[in-house]
């Protein structure tokens, strides 16, 4: 039969095509799993650096810093800007062609470290203890410091000084407890102004959980502690301020984030980190504000610390040079240069002291490092935290206990499957 | 005679003609002819195998692995989990299943509203600009087609501004005394919103008893919530952007309808509605199938607008399987899971396209011969689908 013959032919041809391409693929080396070739350390090397930049200022500063190192050592550095660094690094790892040095987001750190893509160079840094403790913990995996924190950011309470005065408040009224926060927020709420505006995510509201004595996981990140009474108390406090109308989410006042709400005078107070300083200078230079520490909760003071780290690829052929580059980029002088250029805080305690003297307005953020909670770094945890943020959006109509139970259950599953 | 598919054209034409014309020739000849046919199509088969079949097979393999994207998935070291990823999506209770069910619900509403709306709108526009009496037809065609040639990222960004809480749309609504919602920040489902406004359900805890039970980790109240306000904005956007393309397809088909048909109908004294119902629409049937199929496939796979407009926010109500697949891979470093989502999506789209084809088949007392013949016109659109994909 012609039909059956042609079908058989088609099958044979397809099979041949697939076979051919499979063999082609395996010899072509799309997924080359051989060990990285180490270039000899003597000859000049060409390094690629991938960064997710916050703007032109950061790009220029990083380019300048790497160029200075390249001049010093005779090597060559190319800086690549990533528009979506998670995706670009993911593709680079899968394709086995990662950049030599790159930013690692704290939420991706555990995934990359677990997958063996990061070269743990912490033991080659003689003065690693100069970096602040919670950040070193954030970027350690299996007890080893894997990569050095690039900079640091903590949360503070930013207050619009004009609105503050208009409400008849003085510097003596800056809130230091939750009760005071609720009281001044209510006083500041009138007309188009909301007392406190923040974004519905654990990267802000989590500070309150810490202040109540709770957190998402235990300190060693081995067990979930999300459904604790302390966490419930924190979210209930947020809920009570919401129902009083003195706390709103940024999207409810048509702002993308707290800083925008503060700049547009829709918020009298917001909870933001030191990236706020650069944004306010660029977008709302005429709006006066001051930053105070987050008011203490039932268990004392609390804030969150964030950072990226300088990852070195396990598959890089220039690891020695790359580590040297990172050492240069994280030196105290260079960190201060970055701070001047685009407003990040140093991650080294020695540089941080200099920074605090130079930028007294950032005192609240700098002081926060001492009692800050580090971010959650557990492999495969992104989905869980994204879902928690999604649930926090509807905090007003749902119950704190329900949201935290969901977090406890989802996180528990990831911890169980990961081990 | 048209070939049966993109790659089969020369090959299928070869043996078929030989079978018809040279029925008496020896078998050896026919084999030789077939071999030549295959020789000619080999380059195409190779290219398609390399760029379509092989990646699909590789993705299928990855969907059976627990793969973090940082090692070679095609060696013995790969962490083979069998159907584990599919089980996480469909049977085992957990966050993965809830998210997947949510994305399916969102997309189902999206497809259900977008596909009919864009098809009807495109057909309407095509009929309007096809009128011979109309002035400025060229301008109208260009204007209607314009949204389709604009980048969907750009359009999404513009929509973000238009539909802000204090954006242009709400300002225009306020002129007629309507207080518009905060479109992209509003996760409330429209079904419960309307029922809540009418006083049938508590707007803060909609659905009553339906909220207590559910399937696939999602309560019935969530399943029946309808698209959220944010999703409705997405639907509006995609209807607006895609109707131009489909208008063009309908327009080409309308111009292909023989003038004599319309004249014959006019002689029979039909009015315009009857002409549309009994002459134009039946003649357009294959093209309607094409437009519906393209629409169905594109809407089930919607990604770019979601990526730009909120990545699933607010409240996961704009989460779609395509975006979920992306974020499982690149954000959660679980590429096997992402691949499994893609294959479940495929398993949803294929039967739906089949069902659609069955619904739109030629039917009604024209006998077996015509029914078989009826497959002819339907074949053309399938080729175009293949060519597009």
CSV table of C-alpha atoms in Angstrom, one decimal, chain B:
chain,number,residue,atom,x,y,z
B,1,UNK,CA,-4.4,18.7,-4.9
B,2,UNK,CA,-3.2,20.3,-1.8
B,3,UNK,CA,-0.7,18.4,0.3
B,4,UNK,CA,-1.6,17.2,3.7
B,5,UNK,CA,0.8,19.4,5.6
B,6,UNK,CA,3.8,21.7,5.5
B,7,UNK,CA,6.5,19.1,5.1
B,8,UNK,CA,4.4,16.6,3.3
B,9,UNK,CA,3.6,18.7,0.3
B,10,UNK,CA,6.0,17.3,-2.3
B,11,UNK,CA,6.2,13.8,-0.9
B,12,UNK,CA,2.5,13.4,-0.6
B,13,UNK,CA,1.8,14.7,-4.0
B,14,UNK,CA,4.4,12.3,-5.5
B,15,UNK,CA,3.0,8.9,-4.5
B,16,UNK,CA,-0.6,10.0,-4.7
B,17,UNK,CA,-0.3,11.1,-8.3
B,18,UNK,CA,1.6,8.0,-9.1
B,19,UNK,CA,-1.1,5.9,-7.5
B,20,UNK,CA,-3.8,7.6,-9.5
B,21,UNK,CA,-2.1,7.8,-12.9
B,22,UNK,CA,0.2,4.9,-13.1
B,23,UNK,CA,-1.7,2.3,-11.3
B,24,UNK,CA,-0.3,-0.5,-13.6
B,25,UNK,CA,3.4,0.4,-13.2
B,26,UNK,CA,5.6,-2.1,-11.5
B,27,UNK,CA,6.1,-1.7,-7.7
B,28,UNK,CA,9.9,-1.1,-8.2
B,29,UNK,CA,9.1,2.1,-10.1
B,30,UNK,CA,6.9,3.4,-7.4
B,31,UNK,CA,9.4,2.7,-4.7
B,32,UNK,CA,12.1,4.5,-6.7
B,33,UNK,CA,9.8,7.5,-7.1
B,34,UNK,CA,9.0,7.5,-3.4
B,35,UNK,CA,12.7,7.4,-2.6
B,36,UNK,CA,13.3,10.4,-4.7
B,37,UNK,CA,10.5,12.2,-3.0
B,38,UNK,CA,12.0,11.5,0.4
B,39,UNK,CA,15.4,12.6,-0.8
B,40,UNK,CA,14.0,15.9,-1.8
B,41,UNK,CA,12.3,16.6,1.5
B,42,UNK,CA,15.2,15.3,3.7
B,43,UNK,CA,16.7,18.8,4.2
B,44,UNK,CA,13.3,20.1,5.4
B,45,UNK,CA,12.7,17.1,7.6
B,46,UNK,CA,16.2,17.6,9.1
B,47,UNK,CA,15.6,21.2,9.8
B,48,UNK,CA,12.2,20.6,11.4
B,49,UNK,CA,13.6,17.7,13.4
B,50,UNK,CA,16.4,19.7,14.7
B,51,UNK,CA,14.5,22.8,15.6
B,52,UNK,CA,11.1,21.4,16.5
B,53,UNK,CA,10.9,17.7,17.2
B,54,UNK,CA,14.2,17.5,19.1
B,55,UNK,CA,13.7,20.5,21.4
B,56,UNK,CA,10.2,19.1,22.2
B,57,UNK,CA,11.6,15.7,23.0
B,58,UNK,CA,14.3,17.3,25.2
B,59,UNK,CA,11.8,19.4,27.1
B,60,UNK,CA,9.7,16.2,27.6
B,61,UNK,CA,12.7,14.5,29.1
B,62,UNK,CA,13.4,17.6,31.3
B,63,UNK,CA,9.8,17.5,32.5
B,64,UNK,CA,10.5,14.1,34.0
B,65,UNK,CA,13.5,15.4,35.9
B,66,UNK,CA,14.2,17.4,39.0
B,67,UNK,CA,16.5,19.8,37.1
B,68,UNK,CA,17.9,23.0,38.6
B,69,UNK,CA,19.3,24.2,35.3
B,70,UNK,CA,22.9,24.1,36.5
B,71,UNK,CA,24.0,20.7,35.2
B,72,UNK,CA,23.7,18.6,32.1
B,73,UNK,CA,20.2,17.0,32.1
B,74,UNK,CA,21.2,14.4,29.5
B,75,UNK,CA,23.6,12.3,31.6
B,76,UNK,CA,23.2,9.5,34.1
B,77,UNK,CA,23.5,12.0,37.0
B,78,UNK,CA,20.2,13.7,36.2
B,79,UNK,CA,17.7,13.4,39.0
B,80,UNK,CA,14.9,11.4,37.4
B,81,UNK,CA,11.6,11.8,39.2
B,82,UNK,CA,9.3,10.1,36.7
B,83,UNK,CA,5.9,11.7,36.7
B,84,UNK,CA,6.7,13.6,40.0
B,85,UNK,CA,6.4,17.0,38.4
B,86,UNK,CA,3.1,16.1,36.9
B,87,UNK,CA,1.9,14.7,40.2
B,88,UNK,CA,2.8,18.0,42.0
B,89,UNK,CA,0.7,19.8,39.5
B,90,UNK,CA,-2.4,17.6,39.5
B,91,UNK,CA,-2.6,15.2,42.4
B,92,UNK,CA,-0.5,16.1,45.4
B,93,UNK,CA,-1.8,18.9,47.6
B,94,UNK,CA,0.5,21.8,47.8
B,95,UNK,CA,1.5,25.3,46.7
B,96,UNK,CA,2.4,24.1,43.2
B,97,UNK,CA,-1.0,22.6,42.6
B,98,UNK,CA,-2.8,25.6,44.0
B,99,UNK,CA,-0.8,28.0,41.8
B,100,UNK,CA,-1.3,25.9,38.7
B,101,UNK,CA,-5.1,25.6,39.4
B,102,UNK,CA,-5.2,29.4,39.9
B,103,UNK,CA,-3.4,29.9,36.6
B,104,UNK,CA,-5.8,27.5,34.8
B,105,UNK,CA,-8.8,29.3,36.2
B,106,UNK,CA,-7.5,32.7,35.2
B,107,UNK,CA,-6.6,31.6,31.7
B,108,UNK,CA,-9.9,29.8,31.2
B,109,UNK,CA,-11.8,33.0,31.9
B,110,UNK,CA,-9.3,34.9,29.7
B,111,UNK,CA,-9.8,32.5,26.8
B,112,UNK,CA,-13.6,32.3,27.3
B,113,UNK,CA,-14.0,36.1,27.0
B,114,UNK,CA,-11.1,37.0,24.7
B,115,UNK,CA,-11.6,34.5,21.8
B,116,UNK,CA,-15.3,35.2,21.1
B,117,UNK,CA,-14.9,38.9,21.6
B,118,UNK,CA,-11.9,39.2,19.2
B,119,UNK,CA,-13.5,37.0,16.6
B,120,UNK,CA,-16.7,38.9,16.6
B,121,UNK,CA,-15.0,42.2,16.6
B,122,UNK,CA,-12.6,41.2,13.8
B,123,UNK,CA,-15.4,39.9,11.7
B,124,UNK,CA,-17.4,43.1,12.3
B,125,UNK,CA,-14.5,45.3,11.4
B,126,UNK,CA,-13.7,43.2,8.3
B,127,UNK,CA,-17.4,43.5,7.1
B,128,UNK,CA,-17.3,47.2,7.6
B,129,UNK,CA,-14.1,47.9,5.7
B,130,UNK,CA,-15.1,45.4,3.0
B,131,UNK,CA,-18.0,47.6,1.9
B,132,UNK,CA,-17.4,48.8,-1.6
B,133,UNK,CA,-19.4,52.0,-0.9
B,134,UNK,CA,-17.3,53.0,2.1
B,135,UNK,CA,-15.1,56.1,1.8
B,136,UNK,CA,-11.6,56.0,3.2
B,137,UNK,CA,-11.5,52.2,3.3
B,138,UNK,CA,-7.7,52.2,3.2
B,139,UNK,CA,-7.4,54.6,6.1
B,140,UNK,CA,-9.9,52.6,8.2
B,141,UNK,CA,-8.1,49.3,7.4
B,142,UNK,CA,-4.7,50.8,8.5
B,143,UNK,CA,-6.2,52.3,11.6
B,144,UNK,CA,-7.8,49.0,12.7
B,145,UNK,CA,-4.7,47.1,11.9
B,146,UNK,CA,-2.4,49.5,13.7
B,147,UNK,CA,-2.7,47.9,17.2
B,148,UNK,CA,-1.6,44.6,15.8
B,149,UNK,CA,1.7,45.9,14.5
B,150,UNK,CA,2.5,47.8,17.7
B,151,UNK,CA,4.8,46.0,20.2
B,152,UNK,CA,2.6,44.3,22.8
B,153,UNK,CA,5.1,45.5,25.4
B,154,UNK,CA,4.6,49.1,24.4
B,155,UNK,CA,0.8,48.7,24.3
B,156,UNK,CA,0.9,47.1,27.8
B,157,UNK,CA,2.9,49.9,29.2
B,158,UNK,CA,0.5,52.5,27.8
B,159,UNK,CA,-2.4,50.5,29.2
B,160,UNK,CA,-0.7,50.6,32.6
B,161,UNK,CA,-0.9,54.4,32.6
B,162,UNK,CA,-4.4,54.6,31.1
B,163,UNK,CA,-5.8,52.3,33.8
B,164,UNK,CA,-4.1,53.7,36.9
B,165,UNK,CA,-6.4,54.5,39.7
B,166,UNK,CA,-6.1,58.2,38.8
B,167,UNK,CA,-5.5,57.5,35.1
B,168,UNK,CA,-7.3,58.7,32.0
B,169,UNK,CA,-9.9,56.0,32.0
B,170,UNK,CA,-11.0,56.6,35.5
B,171,UNK,CA,-11.1,60.4,34.9
B,172,UNK,CA,-13.3,59.8,31.9
B,173,UNK,CA,-15.6,57.5,33.9
B,174,UNK,CA,-15.8,60.2,36.6
B,175,UNK,CA,-17.3,62.6,34.0
B,176,UNK,CA,-20.4,60.4,33.8
B,177,UNK,CA,-20.4,59.9,37.6
B,178,UNK,CA,-18.8,56.5,37.8
B,179,UNK,CA,-16.0,55.8,40.3
B,180,UNK,CA,-13.7,53.4,38.4
B,181,UNK,CA,-11.8,50.7,40.3
B,182,UNK,CA,-8.0,50.8,40.7
B,183,UNK,CA,-7.9,48.5,37.7
B,184,UNK,CA,-4.5,46.7,37.9
B,185,UNK,CA,-4.5,46.5,41.7
B,186,UNK,CA,-8.0,45.0,42.0
B,187,UNK,CA,-7.9,41.2,42.6
B,188,UNK,CA,-11.7,40.9,43.2
B,189,UNK,CA,-13.5,38.6,40.8
B,190,UNK,CA,-16.2,40.3,38.8
B,191,UNK,CA,-18.8,37.6,39.5
B,192,UNK,CA,-18.6,38.2,43.3
B,193,UNK,CA,-18.2,41.9,42.7
B,194,UNK,CA,-21.5,42.1,40.9
B,195,UNK,CA,-23.2,39.7,43.3
B,196,UNK,CA,-21.8,41.7,46.2
B,197,UNK,CA,-23.1,45.0,44.8
B,198,UNK,CA,-26.5,43.4,44.4
B,199,UNK,CA,-26.3,42.3,48.0
B,200,UNK,CA,-26.3,38.5,47.4
B,201,UNK,CA,-22.9,37.9,49.0
B,202,UNK,CA,-20.5,39.5,51.5
B,203,UNK,CA,-18.0,41.4,49.3
B,204,UNK,CA,-15.2,40.8,51.7
B,205,UNK,CA,-15.8,37.0,52.1
B,206,UNK,CA,-17.6,36.1,48.9
B,207,UNK,CA,-19.1,32.8,48.0
B,208,UNK,CA,-20.4,31.8,51.4
B,209,UNK,CA,-20.4,28.0,51.7
B,210,UNK,CA,-18.6,27.7,48.4
B,211,UNK,CA,-15.5,29.0,50.0
B,212,UNK,CA,-15.2,25.9,52.3
B,213,UNK,CA,-14.8,23.2,49.7
B,214,UNK,CA,-13.0,23.0,46.4
B,215,UNK,CA,-11.0,21.0,44.0
B,216,UNK,CA,-7.3,21.1,43.0
B,217,UNK,CA,-6.5,23.2,46.1
B,218,UNK,CA,-8.7,26.0,45.0
B,219,UNK,CA,-12.1,26.6,46.7
B,220,UNK,CA,-15.3,26.7,44.5
B,221,UNK,CA,-15.7,30.3,45.4
B,222,UNK,CA,-12.3,30.9,43.8
B,223,UNK,CA,-13.1,28.8,40.7
B,224,UNK,CA,-16.4,30.7,40.1
B,225,UNK,CA,-15.1,34.2,40.9
B,226,UNK,CA,-14.9,35.1,37.3
B,227,UNK,CA,-11.9,37.1,35.9
B,228,UNK,CA,-10.6,39.7,38.3
B,229,UNK,CA,-10.9,43.4,37.4
B,230,UNK,CA,-7.2,43.4,36.6
B,231,UNK,CA,-7.7,40.4,34.3
B,232,UNK,CA,-10.6,42.2,32.5
B,233,UNK,CA,-8.2,44.9,31.6
B,234,UNK,CA,-5.9,42.4,30.2
B,235,UNK,CA,-8.8,40.9,28.2
B,236,UNK,CA,-9.6,44.4,26.9
B,237,UNK,CA,-6.1,44.9,25.9
B,238,UNK,CA,-5.7,41.6,24.0
B,239,UNK,CA,-9.0,42.0,22.2
B,240,UNK,CA,-7.9,45.4,21.1
B,241,UNK,CA,-4.5,44.4,19.9
B,242,UNK,CA,-5.4,41.1,18.1
B,243,UNK,CA,-8.6,42.0,16.4
B,244,UNK,CA,-6.7,43.9,13.7
B,245,UNK,CA,-4.8,40.8,12.6
B,246,UNK,CA,-7.9,38.7,12.5
B,247,UNK,CA,-9.7,41.4,10.6
B,248,UNK,CA,-7.1,41.1,7.9
B,249,UNK,CA,-7.6,37.4,7.7
B,250,UNK,CA,-11.4,37.8,7.5
B,251,UNK,CA,-11.0,40.6,5.0
B,252,UNK,CA,-9.0,38.4,2.7
B,253,UNK,CA,-11.6,35.6,3.0
B,254,UNK,CA,-14.5,38.1,2.4
B,255,UNK,CA,-12.8,39.2,-0.8
B,256,UNK,CA,-12.4,35.6,-1.9
B,257,UNK,CA,-16.2,35.1,-1.8
B,258,UNK,CA,-17.4,35.0,-5.4
B,259,UNK,CA,-19.4,38.1,-6.3
B,260,UNK,CA,-21.8,35.9,-8.2
B,261,UNK,CA,-22.9,34.3,-4.9
B,262,UNK,CA,-24.0,37.6,-3.5
B,263,UNK,CA,-25.6,38.5,-6.8
B,264,UNK,CA,-27.5,35.2,-6.9
B,265,UNK,CA,-28.6,35.8,-3.3
B,266,UNK,CA,-29.7,39.4,-4.2
B,267,UNK,CA,-31.7,38.0,-7.1
B,268,UNK,CA,-33.4,35.7,-4.5
B,269,UNK,CA,-34.3,38.8,-2.6
B,270,UNK,CA,-32.5,38.3,0.6
B,271,UNK,CA,-31.9,41.2,3.0
B,272,UNK,CA,-28.5,42.0,4.5
B,273,UNK,CA,-28.9,39.9,7.6
B,274,UNK,CA,-30.0,36.9,5.6
B,275,UNK,CA,-27.0,37.4,3.3
B,276,UNK,CA,-24.7,37.4,6.2
B,277,UNK,CA,-26.3,34.4,7.9
B,278,UNK,CA,-26.8,32.1,4.9
B,279,UNK,CA,-24.2,33.2,2.4
B,280,UNK,CA,-21.3,35.0,3.9
B,281,UNK,CA,-20.8,33.1,7.2
B,282,UNK,CA,-21.0,29.6,5.6
B,283,UNK,CA,-18.4,30.7,3.0
B,284,UNK,CA,-16.2,31.9,5.9
B,285,UNK,CA,-16.4,28.7,7.9
B,286,UNK,CA,-12.9,27.5,7.3
B,287,UNK,CA,-11.5,31.0,8.1
B,288,UNK,CA,-13.6,31.2,11.3
B,289,UNK,CA,-12.1,27.9,12.3
B,290,UNK,CA,-8.6,29.3,11.6
B,291,UNK,CA,-9.2,32.5,13.6
B,292,UNK,CA,-10.7,30.6,16.5
B,293,UNK,CA,-7.9,28.1,16.6
B,294,UNK,CA,-5.2,30.8,16.4
B,295,UNK,CA,-7.0,32.8,19.0
B,296,UNK,CA,-7.4,29.7,21.3
B,297,UNK,CA,-3.7,28.8,21.0
B,298,UNK,CA,-2.5,32.3,21.5
B,299,UNK,CA,-4.7,33.1,24.5
B,300,UNK,CA,-3.9,29.9,26.3
B,301,UNK,CA,-0.2,30.8,26.0
B,302,UNK,CA,-0.5,34.4,27.0
B,303,UNK,CA,2.8,35.6,28.5
B,304,UNK,CA,4.1,39.0,27.5
B,305,UNK,CA,1.3,41.2,28.8
B,306,UNK,CA,1.3,39.3,32.1
B,307,UNK,CA,5.1,39.7,32.4
B,308,UNK,CA,4.9,43.4,31.8
B,309,UNK,CA,1.8,44.2,33.8
B,310,UNK,CA,2.2,42.6,37.1
B,311,UNK,CA,3.7,39.1,36.9
B,312,UNK,CA,0.5,37.5,38.3
B,313,UNK,CA,-0.4,40.4,40.7
B,314,UNK,CA,-2.8,41.3,42.1
B,315,UNK,CA,-3.5,38.3,44.2
B,316,UNK,CA,-2.3,35.8,41.5
B,317,UNK,CA,-5.4,36.7,39.4
B,318,UNK,CA,-3.4,37.4,36.3
B,319,UNK,CA,-1.1,34.4,36.7
B,320,UNK,CA,-1.1,32.2,33.6
B,321,UNK,CA,0.4,28.8,32.9
B,322,UNK,CA,2.9,30.2,30.5
B,323,UNK,CA,4.1,32.8,33.1
B,324,UNK,CA,4.0,30.2,35.8
B,325,UNK,CA,6.2,27.9,33.7
B,326,UNK,CA,8.7,30.7,33.2
B,327,UNK,CA,8.8,31.6,36.9
B,328,UNK,CA,9.2,28.0,38.1
B,329,UNK,CA,12.2,27.8,35.9
B,330,UNK,CA,14.0,31.0,36.2
B,331,UNK,CA,12.9,32.2,39.6
B,332,UNK,CA,12.5,29.0,41.5
B,333,UNK,CA,15.2,27.0,39.6
B,334,UNK,CA,12.9,24.1,39.0
B,335,UNK,CA,13.0,23.7,35.2
B,336,UNK,CA,11.5,20.3,35.3
B,337,UNK,CA,8.4,21.7,36.9
B,338,UNK,CA,8.2,24.5,34.4
B,339,UNK,CA,8.5,22.0,31.5
B,340,UNK,CA,5.7,19.8,33.0
B,341,UNK,CA,3.4,22.9,33.1
B,342,UNK,CA,4.1,23.5,29.4
B,343,UNK,CA,3.2,19.9,28.5
B,344,UNK,CA,0.0,20.0,30.6
B,345,UNK,CA,-0.9,23.2,28.7
B,346,UNK,CA,-0.3,21.3,25.4
B,347,UNK,CA,-2.5,18.6,26.6
B,348,UNK,CA,-5.2,21.1,27.2
B,349,UNK,CA,-4.9,23.0,24.0
B,350,UNK,CA,-4.8,20.0,21.6
B,351,UNK,CA,-8.2,18.5,22.6
B,352,UNK,CA,-9.8,21.9,22.7
B,353,UNK,CA,-8.6,22.6,19.1
B,354,UNK,CA,-9.9,19.2,18.2
B,355,UNK,CA,-13.3,19.9,19.8
B,356,UNK,CA,-13.5,23.1,18.0
B,357,UNK,CA,-12.8,21.4,14.7
B,358,UNK,CA,-15.5,18.9,15.4
B,359,UNK,CA,-18.0,21.6,16.3
B,360,UNK,CA,-17.2,23.6,13.2
B,361,UNK,CA,-17.3,20.6,10.9
B,362,UNK,CA,-19.4,20.7,7.7
B,363,UNK,CA,-22.7,19.1,8.4
B,364,UNK,CA,-26.4,18.9,7.5
B,365,UNK,CA,-27.9,16.5,4.8
B,366,UNK,CA,-25.2,16.7,2.2
B,367,UNK,CA,-24.3,13.0,2.1
B,368,UNK,CA,-21.1,11.1,2.8
B,369,UNK,CA,-19.2,12.3,-0.3
B,370,UNK,CA,-19.7,15.9,0.6
B,371,UNK,CA,-18.8,15.3,4.2
B,372,UNK,CA,-15.5,13.8,3.2
B,373,UNK,CA,-15.0,16.5,0.7
B,374,UNK,CA,-15.7,18.9,3.5
B,375,UNK,CA,-12.4,18.1,4.9
B,376,UNK,CA,-10.8,19.8,1.9
B,377,UNK,CA,-11.5,23.5,2.9
B,378,UNK,CA,-10.6,22.7,6.5
B,379,UNK,CA,-7.2,21.6,5.5
B,380,UNK,CA,-6.1,25.0,4.3
B,381,UNK,CA,-6.3,26.7,7.6
B,382,UNK,CA,-4.4,23.9,9.3
B,383,UNK,CA,-1.5,24.5,6.9
B,384,UNK,CA,-1.5,28.1,7.9
B,385,UNK,CA,-1.5,27.2,11.6
B,386,UNK,CA,1.5,25.1,10.9
B,387,UNK,CA,3.2,27.8,9.0
B,388,UNK,CA,2.6,30.3,11.7
B,389,UNK,CA,3.7,28.1,14.5
